[in-house]
Amino acid sequence: MSAMSPADFFGELYIPFWIPTAVLTVALVIKLPSIVKLWRDSSLRAVGGLLLLACSVFLFAVPSVIAWTNRVVGVPNVSAPWVYSLITAFCATCLLLIVAWRNGPADRSPTTRRAKRWVVTGYSAVIVVLWVLFTLADVPRERLRDLDTYYATTPFMREEILLYLVAHTVACLITYRLIRNWVRADGLDLWLRGGLKSLGIGYALNLVYDASKLAALVARWTGHDLDWLSTHVAPPVVAVAAIFIAVGFILPHGGQYLHGRWRVRESHRRLRPLYLLTRTVDDSRVPFTLRATPELRLTRRETFIRDALLQLARHFDEDLRRRAYDAALDLGHGPTPAKALAAAVAIQDALAERKRTPESDATTATLRAGPLVFPDLRIAPVRTAFADLLQDIEAVSLALRHPAEIEAVRALAAVSTADSGVSAHE
């Protein structure tokens, strides 16, 4: 036995078929929970059916699987109408998806129902005709890779091949035009627009596949030989197209999910400076839980910070915060950064004041302050400015990353205090 060359080895692996099958399967697995949960959504059902049929097309188009299908059924080339039927069903699903996207899942108008009936009826009829034509055709010799061109001039099989290619071309052309118009619409988020662009590329490549197949057929009909277009160009083109289509369905869902997780982790990281500062209030920390989700960790950190700030409420100097805000504006900061810097100055001052004030004195001051907003924390009623601070903890935490700016604001606020005192004495 001669040694197998690398080209033969990778050719026997049928990589152009298995890679898109794997990618499409991943896309189907990602979308499956949403499809099951929202089964009444016709657009989601169409997406699930499209991905399932696309996986089936590539699976049953693998030459080794073609040979297995023919052997199991016992009819030479019976896999041809089977694969063509799967492709036709895929086309029908594409058109149903168009109707669902264009009119929305809630649209049950007569026009929408009529369009869906036309798609289902028309493409079901195509599938029936494919099997009838195969029954009438004489195709005794098994062809695993070049059936389309080998039987391009065979009566009835010729019509069958042309029928499935025309049905596929029409569906891909309409789908491509819809996506091209949709991607230009306003109000689409980054992930949806990216997914639509990927789908557009995928369906455009499907049209290249159809053109390659049709060119090879026409060449056969006219006595020429362009079989390489059908055998060597079309398969890798449609494999790449399937990958783009799978990415197009994965990107909006997966991208938004990953972006949301990234935002949660980023918010958790941004709160770290303020978290470290508020830990010094009573030398406590958020308990670490290994299995806690990022969302839960963020919620616990936010709650910890706000609880710690509430304990500082009785020491919060509103006059200092106002002076620090004016000082930050004088130093050239905008209103929003100035507000965060002023809050950072006031929090640091409140923390220092709390450390200087004995706990017994603080408790007495609390009891004299009147009704409590949070009795368990034993703090005085929170002023409006302090309540606003509790909502802006991320901005304050980011301001704490710039201690030099905080000290500059503090110094200028102290100068303004001294100037006010001199003016009062004069």
CSV table of C-alpha atoms in Angstrom, one decimal, residues 2-16 145:
chain,number,residue,atom,x,y,z
A,2,SER,CA,1.4,3.4,-1.0
A,3,ALA,CA,1.7,6.1,1.6
A,4,MET,CA,-1.1,8.7,1.8
A,5,SER,CA,-0.1,12.2,0.9
A,6,PRO,CA,-1.0,15.1,3.2
A,7,ALA,CA,-3.5,16.3,0.6
A,8,ASP,CA,-5.2,12.9,0.4
A,9,PHE,CA,-5.2,12.6,4.2
A,10,PHE,CA,-7.0,16.0,4.7
A,11,GLY,CA,-9.2,15.3,1.7
A,12,GLU,CA,-10.4,12.2,3.4
A,13,LEU,CA,-11.3,14.2,6.5
A,14,TYR,CA,-13.7,16.2,4.5
A,15,ILE,CA,-12.8,19.4,6.5
A,16,PRO,CA,-14.9,21.7,4.3
A,145,ARG,CA,-18.4,14.2,-5.4
